[in-house]
Amino acid sequence: MNPSEGRDPPPRKLKLWQQNLDRSLDNQHDLLQSLGKTAYHIAALQEPYIGIGDKTRANSYWRVVYPSRHGMDNKKTRAVTLINTSLPTEAWSQLHFPSTDVVAVELRGEFGTLRIVNIYNDGDNNTTITILR
């Protein structure tokens, strides 16, 4: 049996949500509740709650994509992207980016290829902007 048989194809239209959670667990729980099961396909979060084990919170409807550098240096992760489990894992992949403030993913489908870059931009410096150039 083909592993993709019986699975829904990637949607023709994607719904994205973006929010800064101010590192609050309460804000993150409220967001997960309001996103529901299938209301959105992608949630780009800045300043998510990061708890024990350097992990954020999600529920069974979401796959968490951390920055490529998450856990590799002493910098706090300030961006994560949640991808709804309704999107087949074959339809997306993470792109490497050398920052704990950026999560980049590439989606593939009937629409072609789409890259989504979730950026936390620190108001005190231009480090992320410099790396993007």
CSV table of N, CA and C in Angstrom, one decimal:
chain,number,residue,atom,x,y,z
A,1,MET,N,0.8,-1.2,0.0
A,1,MET,CA,0.0,0.0,0.0
A,1,MET,C,0.9,1.2,0.0
A,2,ASN,N,0.5,2.2,-0.8
A,2,ASN,CA,1.3,3.4,-0.9
A,2,ASN,C,1.0,4.2,0.4
A,3,PRO,N,2.1,4.7,1.1
A,3,PRO,CA,1.9,5.4,2.3
A,3,PRO,C,1.0,6.7,2.2
A,4,SER,N,0.8,7.2,1.0
A,4,SER,CA,0.0,8.4,0.9
A,4,SER,C,-1.5,8.1,0.6
A,5,GLU,N,-1.8,6.8,0.3
A,5,GLU,CA,-3.1,6.4,0.0
A,5,GLU,C,-4.0,6.6,1.2
A,6,GLY,N,-5.2,7.1,1.0
A,6,GLY,CA,-6.1,7.4,2.1
A,6,GLY,C,-5.9,8.7,2.8
A,7,ARG,N,-4.9,9.4,2.4
A,7,ARG,CA,-4.6,10.7,3.1
A,7,ARG,C,-5.1,11.8,2.2
A,8,ASP,N,-5.6,12.9,2.9
A,8,ASP,CA,-6.0,14.0,2.1
A,8,ASP,C,-4.8,14.7,1.5
A,9,PRO,N,-5.0,15.2,0.2
A,9,PRO,CA,-3.9,16.0,-0.4
A,9,PRO,C,-3.8,17.3,0.3
A,10,PRO,N,-2.6,18.0,0.1
A,10,PRO,CA,-2.5,19.3,0.7
A,10,PRO,C,-3.6,20.2,0.2
A,11,PRO,N,-4.0,21.1,1.0
A,11,PRO,CA,-5.1,22.0,0.6
A,11,PRO,C,-4.7,23.0,-0.5
A,12,ARG,N,-5.7,23.4,-1.3
A,12,ARG,CA,-5.4,24.4,-2.3
A,12,ARG,C,-5.2,25.8,-1.8
A,13,LYS,N,-5.8,26.1,-0.6
A,13,LYS,CA,-5.7,27.4,0.0
A,13,LYS,C,-5.2,27.1,1.5
A,14,LEU,N,-4.2,27.9,1.8
A,14,LEU,CA,-3.6,27.8,3.2
A,14,LEU,C,-4.1,28.9,4.1
A,15,LYS,N,-4.4,28.6,5.3
A,15,LYS,CA,-4.8,29.6,6.3
A,15,LYS,C,-3.7,29.7,7.3
A,16,LEU,N,-3.1,30.9,7.5
A,16,LEU,CA,-2.0,31.2,8.4
A,16,LEU,C,-2.5,32.1,9.6
A,17,TRP,N,-1.9,31.8,10.7
A,17,TRP,CA,-2.1,32.7,11.9
A,17,TRP,C,-0.7,33.1,12.4
A,18,GLN,N,-0.6,34.4,12.8
A,18,GLN,CA,0.7,34.9,13.4
A,18,GLN,C,0.3,35.6,14.7
A,19,GLN,N,1.2,35.3,15.7
A,19,GLN,CA,0.9,36.0,17.0
A,19,GLN,C,2.2,36.0,17.9
A,20,ASN,N,2.4,37.1,18.6
A,20,ASN,CA,3.4,37.2,19.6
A,20,ASN,C,2.8,36.8,20.9
A,21,LEU,N,3.3,35.8,21.6
A,21,LEU,CA,2.7,35.2,22.8
A,21,LEU,C,3.3,35.8,24.1
A,22,ASP,N,4.3,36.6,24.0
A,22,ASP,CA,5.0,37.3,25.2
A,22,ASP,C,5.4,36.2,26.2
A,23,ARG,N,5.9,35.1,25.7
A,23,ARG,CA,6.4,34.0,26.5
A,23,ARG,C,5.5,33.5,27.6
A,24,SER,N,4.2,33.7,27.4
A,24,SER,CA,3.2,33.4,28.4
A,24,SER,C,2.5,32.0,28.1
A,25,LEU,N,2.6,31.1,29.1
A,25,LEU,CA,1.9,29.8,29.0
A,25,LEU,C,0.4,30.0,28.9
A,26,ASP,N,-0.2,30.9,29.6
A,26,ASP,CA,-1.6,31.2,29.5
A,26,ASP,C,-2.0,31.6,28.1
A,27,ASN,N,-1.2,32.5,27.5
A,27,ASN,CA,-1.4,33.0,26.1
A,27,ASN,C,-1.3,31.8,25.2
A,28,GLN,N,-0.4,30.9,25.4
A,28,GLN,CA,-0.2,29.8,24.5
A,28,GLN,C,-1.4,28.8,24.6
A,29,HIS,N,-1.8,28.5,25.8
A,29,HIS,CA,-3.0,27.7,25.9
A,29,HIS,C,-4.2,28.3,25.3
A,30,ASP,N,-4.4,29.6,25.5
A,30,ASP,CA,-5.6,30.2,24.9
A,30,ASP,C,-5.5,30.2,23.3
A,31,LEU,N,-4.3,30.4,22.8
A,31,LEU,CA,-4.1,30.3,21.4
A,31,LEU,C,-4.4,28.9,20.8
A,32,LEU,N,-3.9,27.9,21.4
A,32,LEU,CA,-4.1,26.5,21.0
A,32,LEU,C,-5.6,26.2,21.0
A,33,GLN,N,-6.3,26.7,22.0
A,33,GLN,CA,-7.8,26.5,22.1
A,33,GLN,C,-8.5,27.2,21.0
A,34,SER,N,-8.1,28.4,20.7
A,34,SER,CA,-8.8,29.2,19.7
A,34,SER,C,-8.5,28.7,18.3
A,35,LEU,N,-7.3,28.2,18.1
A,35,LEU,CA,-6.9,27.7,16.7
A,35,LEU,C,-7.8,26.5,16.4
A,36,GLY,N,-8.2,25.7,17.3
A,36,GLY,CA,-9.0,24.5,17.0
A,36,GLY,C,-8.3,23.5,16.3
A,37,LYS,N,-9.1,22.5,15.7
A,37,LYS,CA,-8.5,21.4,15.0
A,37,LYS,C,-8.0,21.7,13.6
A,38,THR,N,-8.8,22.4,12.9
A,38,THR,CA,-8.5,22.6,11.4
A,38,THR,C,-8.8,24.1,11.0
A,39,ALA,N,-8.9,25.0,11.9
A,39,ALA,CA,-9.2,26.4,11.4
A,39,ALA,C,-8.0,27.0,10.7
A,40,TYR,N,-6.8,26.6,11.0
A,40,TYR,CA,-5.6,27.1,10.4
A,40,TYR,C,-4.6,26.0,10.0
A,41,HIS,N,-3.8,26.2,9.0
A,41,HIS,CA,-2.8,25.2,8.6
A,41,HIS,C,-1.4,25.5,9.3
A,42,ILE,N,-1.1,26.8,9.4
A,42,ILE,CA,0.2,27.2,9.9
A,42,ILE,C,0.0,28.3,11.0
A,43,ALA,N,0.7,28.2,12.1
A,43,ALA,CA,0.7,29.2,13.1
A,43,ALA,C,2.1,29.6,13.3
A,44,ALA,N,2.4,30.9,13.0
A,44,ALA,CA,3.8,31.4,13.2
A,44,ALA,C,3.8,32.2,14.5
A,45,LEU,N,4.5,31.7,15.4
A,45,LEU,CA,4.5,32.3,16.8
A,45,LEU,C,5.9,32.9,17.1
A,46,GLN,N,5.8,34.1,17.7
A,46,GLN,CA,7.0,34.8,18.2
A,46,GLN,C,6.8,34.8,19.7
A,47,GLU,N,8.0,34.7,20.4
A,47,GLU,CA,8.1,34.7,21.8
A,47,GLU,C,7.1,33.7,22.4
A,48,PRO,N,7.2,32.4,22.0
A,48,PRO,CA,6.3,31.4,22.5
A,48,PRO,C,6.7,31.0,23.9
A,49,TYR,N,5.9,30.3,24.7
A,49,TYR,CA,6.3,29.8,26.0
A,49,TYR,C,7.3,28.7,25.7
A,50,ILE,N,8.4,28.7,26.4
A,50,ILE,CA,9.4,27.6,26.3
A,50,ILE,C,9.6,27.1,27.7
A,51,GLY,N,9.3,25.9,27.9
A,51,GLY,CA,9.3,25.3,29.3
A,51,GLY,C,10.5,24.3,29.5
A,52,ILE,N,10.2,23.4,30.4
A,52,ILE,CA,11.2,22.3,30.7
A,52,ILE,C,11.7,21.6,29.5
A,53,GLY,N,13.0,21.4,29.5
A,53,GLY,CA,13.6,20.7,28.3
A,53,GLY,C,13.6,21.6,27.1
A,54,ASP,N,13.5,22.9,27.2
A,54,ASP,CA,13.6,23.8,26.1
A,54,ASP,C,12.5,23.5,25.0
A,55,LYS,N,11.3,23.0,25.5
A,55,LYS,CA,10.2,22.7,24.6
A,55,LYS,C,9.1,23.7,24.8
A,56,THR,N,8.3,23.9,23.7
A,56,THR,CA,7.1,24.7,23.8
A,56,THR,C,5.9,23.8,24.0
A,57,ARG,N,4.7,24.3,24.1
A,57,ARG,CA,3.5,23.5,24.2
A,57,ARG,C,2.7,23.5,22.9
A,58,ALA,N,2.2,22.4,22.7
A,58,ALA,CA,1.3,22.2,21.5
A,58,ALA,C,0.3,21.1,21.9
A,59,ASN,N,-0.6,20.8,21.0
A,59,ASN,CA,-1.5,19.7,21.2
A,59,ASN,C,-1.4,18.7,20.1
A,60,SER,N,-2.3,17.7,20.0
A,60,SER,CA,-2.1,16.7,19.0
A,60,SER,C,-2.5,17.1,17.6
A,61,TYR,N,-3.0,18.3,17.5
A,61,TYR,CA,-3.3,18.8,16.1
A,61,TYR,C,-2.1,19.5,15.4
A,62,TRP,N,-1.0,19.7,16.1
A,62,TRP,CA,0.1,20.5,15.6
A,62,TRP,C,1.4,19.8,15.8
A,63,ARG,N,2.2,20.0,14.7
A,63,ARG,CA,3.7,19.6,14.8
A,63,ARG,C,4.4,20.9,15.0
A,64,VAL,N,5.4,20.8,15.9
A,64,VAL,CA,6.2,22.0,16.3
A,64,VAL,C,7.5,22.0,15.5
A,65,VAL,N,7.7,23.1,14.8
A,65,VAL,CA,9.0,23.3,14.1
A,65,VAL,C,9.8,24.4,14.8
A,66,TYR,N,10.9,24.0,15.3
A,66,TYR,CA,11.8,24.9,16.1
A,66,TYR,C,12.8,25.5,15.1
A,67,PRO,N,13.5,26.6,15.4
A,67,PRO,CA,14.5,27.1,14.6
A,67,PRO,C,15.7,26.0,14.5
A,68,SER,N,16.4,26.1,13.4
A,68,SER,CA,17.5,25.1,13.1
A,68,SER,C,18.5,25.1,14.2
A,69,ARG,N,18.7,26.3,14.9
A,69,ARG,CA,19.7,26.4,15.9
A,69,ARG,C,19.1,26.2,17.3
A,70,HIS,N,17.9,25.8,17.4
A,70,HIS,CA,17.3,25.6,18.7
A,70,HIS,C,18.1,24.6,19.6
A,71,GLY,N,18.4,25.0,20.8
A,71,GLY,CA,19.2,24.1,21.7
A,71,GLY,C,20.7,24.0,21.4
A,72,MET,N,21.2,24.7,20.4
A,72,MET,CA,22.6,24.6,20.0
A,72,MET,C,23.5,25.6,20.6
A,73,ASP,N,22.9,26.7,21.1
A,73,ASP,CA,23.7,27.7,21.7
A,73,ASP,C,22.9,28.3,22.9
A,74,ASN,N,23.4,29.2,23.6
A,74,ASN,CA,22.8,29.8,24.8
A,74,ASN,C,21.6,30.7,24.5
A,75,LYS,N,21.3,31.0,23.3
A,75,LYS,CA,20.3,32.0,22.9
A,75,LYS,C,18.9,31.3,23.1
A,76,LYS,N,18.0,32.1,23.6
A,76,LYS,CA,16.6,31.6,23.7
A,76,LYS,C,15.9,31.6,22.4
A,77,THR,N,15.1,30.6,22.2
A,77,THR,CA,14.3,30.5,21.0
A,77,THR,C,13.2,31.5,21.1
A,78,ARG,N,13.0,32.3,20.1
A,78,ARG,CA,12.0,33.3,20.1
A,78,ARG,C,11.0,33.2,19.0
A,79,ALA,N,11.1,32.1,18.2
A,79,ALA,CA,10.1,31.9,17.2
A,79,ALA,C,10.0,30.4,17.0
A,80,VAL,N,8.7,29.9,16.9
A,80,VAL,CA,8.4,28.6,16.5
A,80,VAL,C,7.3,28.6,15.5
A,81,THR,N,7.2,27.6,14.7
A,81,THR,CA,6.1,27.5,13.7
A,81,THR,C,5.3,26.2,14.0
A,82,LEU,N,4.0,26.3,14.1
A,82,LEU,CA,3.2,25.1,14.3
A,82,LEU,C,2.6,24.7,12.9
A,83,ILE,N,2.7,23.5,12.5
A,83,ILE,CA,2.1,23.0,11.3
A,83,ILE,C,1.0,22.0,11.6
A,84,ASN,N,-0.2,22.3,11.1
A,84,ASN,CA,-1.3,21.4,11.4
A,84,ASN,C,-1.1,20.0,10.9
A,85,THR,N,-1.5,19.0,11.7
A,85,THR,CA,-1.3,17.6,11.3
A,85,THR,C,-2.2,17.2,10.1
A,86,SER,N,-3.1,18.1,9.7
A,86,SER,CA,-3.9,17.8,8.5
A,86,SER,C,-3.0,18.0,7.2
A,87,LEU,N,-1.8,18.7,7.3
A,87,LEU,CA,-0.9,18.8,6.2
A,87,LEU,C,0.0,17.6,6.2
A,88,PRO,N,0.0,16.8,5.2
A,88,PRO,CA,0.9,15.6,5.1
A,88,PRO,C,2.4,16.0,5.3
A,89,THR,N,3.1,15.2,6.0
A,89,THR,CA,4.5,15.5,6.3
A,89,THR,C,5.3,15.5,5.0
A,90,GLU,N,4.8,14.8,3.9
A,90,GLU,CA,5.5,14.8,2.6
A,90,GLU,C,5.3,16.2,1.9
A,91,ALA,N,4.4,17.0,2.4
A,91,ALA,CA,4.1,18.2,1.7
A,91,ALA,C,4.9,19.4,2.2
A,92,TRP,N,5.7,19.2,3.2
A,92,TRP,CA,6.5,20.3,3.8
A,92,TRP,C,7.8,19.8,4.3
A,93,SER,N,8.8,20.8,4.4
A,93,SER,CA,10.1,20.5,5.1
A,93,SER,C,10.6,21.7,5.7
A,94,GLN,N,11.5,21.6,6.7
A,94,GLN,CA,12.1,22.7,7.3
A,94,GLN,C,13.3,23.1,6.5
A,95,LEU,N,13.6,24.4,6.3
A,95,LEU,CA,14.8,24.9,5.7
A,95,LEU,C,15.7,25.4,6.7
A,96,HIS,N,17.0,25.1,6.6
A,96,HIS,CA,18.0,25.5,7.6
A,96,HIS,C,18.2,27.0,7.5
A,97,PHE,N,18.2,27.6,8.7
A,97,PHE,CA,18.5,29.0,8.8
A,97,PHE,C,19.3,29.2,10.1
A,98,PRO,N,20.4,29.9,10.1
A,98,PRO,CA,21.4,30.0,11.2
A,98,PRO,C,21.0,31.0,12.3
A,99,SER,N,19.8,30.8,12.9
A,99,SER,CA,19.3,31.8,13.9
A,99,SER,C,18.3,31.1,14.8
A,100,THR,N,18.2,31.5,16.1
A,100,THR,CA,17.1,31.0,16.9
A,100,THR,C,15.9,31.9,16.8
A,101,ASP,N,16.0,32.9,16.0
A,101,ASP,CA,14.9,33.8,15.8
A,101,ASP,C,14.1,33.6,14.5
A,102,VAL,N,14.5,32.6,13.8
A,102,VAL,CA,13.9,32.4,12.4
A,102,VAL,C,13.6,30.9,12.2
A,103,VAL,N,12.3,30.7,11.8
A,103,VAL,CA,11.9,29.3,11.4
A,103,VAL,C,11.5,29.4,9.9
A,104,ALA,N,12.1,28.6,9.1
A,104,ALA,CA,11.7,28.6,7.6
A,104,ALA,C,11.3,27.3,7.2
A,105,VAL,N,10.1,27.2,6.5
A,105,VAL,CA,9.6,26.0,6.0
A,105,VAL,C,9.2,26.1,4.6
A,106,GLU,N,9.2,25.0,3.9
A,106,GLU,CA,8.9,25.0,2.4
A,106,GLU,C,7.7,24.0,2.3
A,107,LEU,N,6.7,24.5,1.6
A,107,LEU,CA,5.5,23.7,1.3
A,107,LEU,C,5.4,23.4,-0.1
A,108,ARG,N,5.0,22.2,-0.5
A,108,ARG,CA,4.9,21.8,-1.9
A,108,ARG,C,3.5,21.2,-2.1
A,109,GLY,N,2.9,21.6,-3.3
A,109,GLY,CA,1.6,21.1,-3.6
A,109,GLY,C,1.2,21.5,-5.0
A,110,GLU,N,-0.1,21.4,-5.3
A,110,GLU,CA,-0.6,21.8,-6.6
A,110,GLU,C,-0.3,23.3,-6.9
A,111,PHE,N,-0.2,24.0,-5.9
A,111,PHE,CA,0.1,25.5,-6.0
A,111,PHE,C,1.5,25.8,-6.4
A,112,GLY,N,2.4,24.7,-6.3
A,112,GLY,CA,3.8,24.9,-6.6
A,112,GLY,C,4.6,24.8,-5.3
A,113,THR,N,5.6,25.7,-5.1
A,113,THR,CA,6.4,25.7,-3.9
A,113,THR,C,6.2,27.0,-3.2
A,114,LEU,N,6.0,27.0,-1.9
A,114,LEU,CA,5.8,28.2,-1.1
A,114,LEU,C,6.8,28.1,0.1
A,115,ARG,N,7.5,29.2,0.3
A,115,ARG,CA,8.4,29.3,1.5
A,115,ARG,C,7.8,30.3,2.5
A,116,ILE,N,7.7,29.8,3.7
A,116,ILE,CA,7.2,30.7,4.8
A,116,ILE,C,8.3,30.9,5.8
A,117,VAL,N,8.6,32.1,6.1
A,117,VAL,CA,9.7,32.5,7.0
A,117,VAL,C,9.1,33.2,8.2
A,118,ASN,N,9.2,32.6,9.3
A,118,ASN,CA,8.7,33.1,10.6
A,118,ASN,C,9.8,33.8,11.3
A,119,ILE,N,9.7,35.1,11.5
A,119,ILE,CA,10.9,35.9,12.1
A,119,ILE,C,10.5,36.6,13.3
A,120,TYR,N,11.3,36.5,14.4
A,120,TYR,CA,11.2,37.3,15.5
A,120,TYR,C,12.2,38.4,15.3
A,121,ASN,N,11.8,39.7,15.3
A,121,ASN,CA,12.8,40.8,15.1
A,121,ASN,C,12.9,41.5,16.4
A,122,ASP,N,14.0,41.4,17.0
A,122,ASP,CA,14.3,42.1,18.3
A,122,ASP,C,14.3,43.6,18.1
A,123,GLY,N,13.5,44.3,18.8
A,123,GLY,CA,13.5,45.8,18.6
A,123,GLY,C,14.7,46.5,19.1
A,124,ASP,N,15.6,45.8,19.8
A,124,ASP,CA,16.9,46.4,20.3
A,124,ASP,C,18.1,46.3,19.4
A,125,ASN,N,18.0,45.5,18.4
A,125,ASN,CA,19.1,45.4,17.4
A,125,ASN,C,18.6,44.9,16.1
A,126,ASN,N,19.5,44.9,15.1
A,126,ASN,CA,19.2,44.4,13.7
A,126,ASN,C,19.8,43.1,13.4
A,127,THR,N,20.2,42.3,14.3
A,127,THR,CA,20.9,41.1,14.1
A,127,THR,C,20.2,40.2,13.1
A,128,THR,N,18.9,40.0,13.3
A,128,THR,CA,18.1,39.1,12.3
A,128,THR,C,18.1,39.7,10.9
A,129,ILE,N,17.9,41.0,10.8
A,129,ILE,CA,17.8,41.6,9.5
A,129,ILE,C,19.2,41.5,8.8
A,130,THR,N,20.2,41.6,9.6
A,130,THR,CA,21.6,41.5,9.0
A,130,THR,C,21.8,40.0,8.5
A,131,ILE,N,21.3,39.0,9.2
A,131,ILE,CA,21.5,37.6,8.8
A,131,ILE,C,20.6,37.4,7.5
A,132,LEU,N,19.4,38.0,7.5
A,132,LEU,CA,18.6,37.8,6.3
A,132,LEU,C,19.2,38.3,5.0
A,133,ARG,N,20.0,39.3,5.1
A,133,ARG,CA,20.6,39.9,3.9
A,133,ARG,C,21.6,38.9,3.4
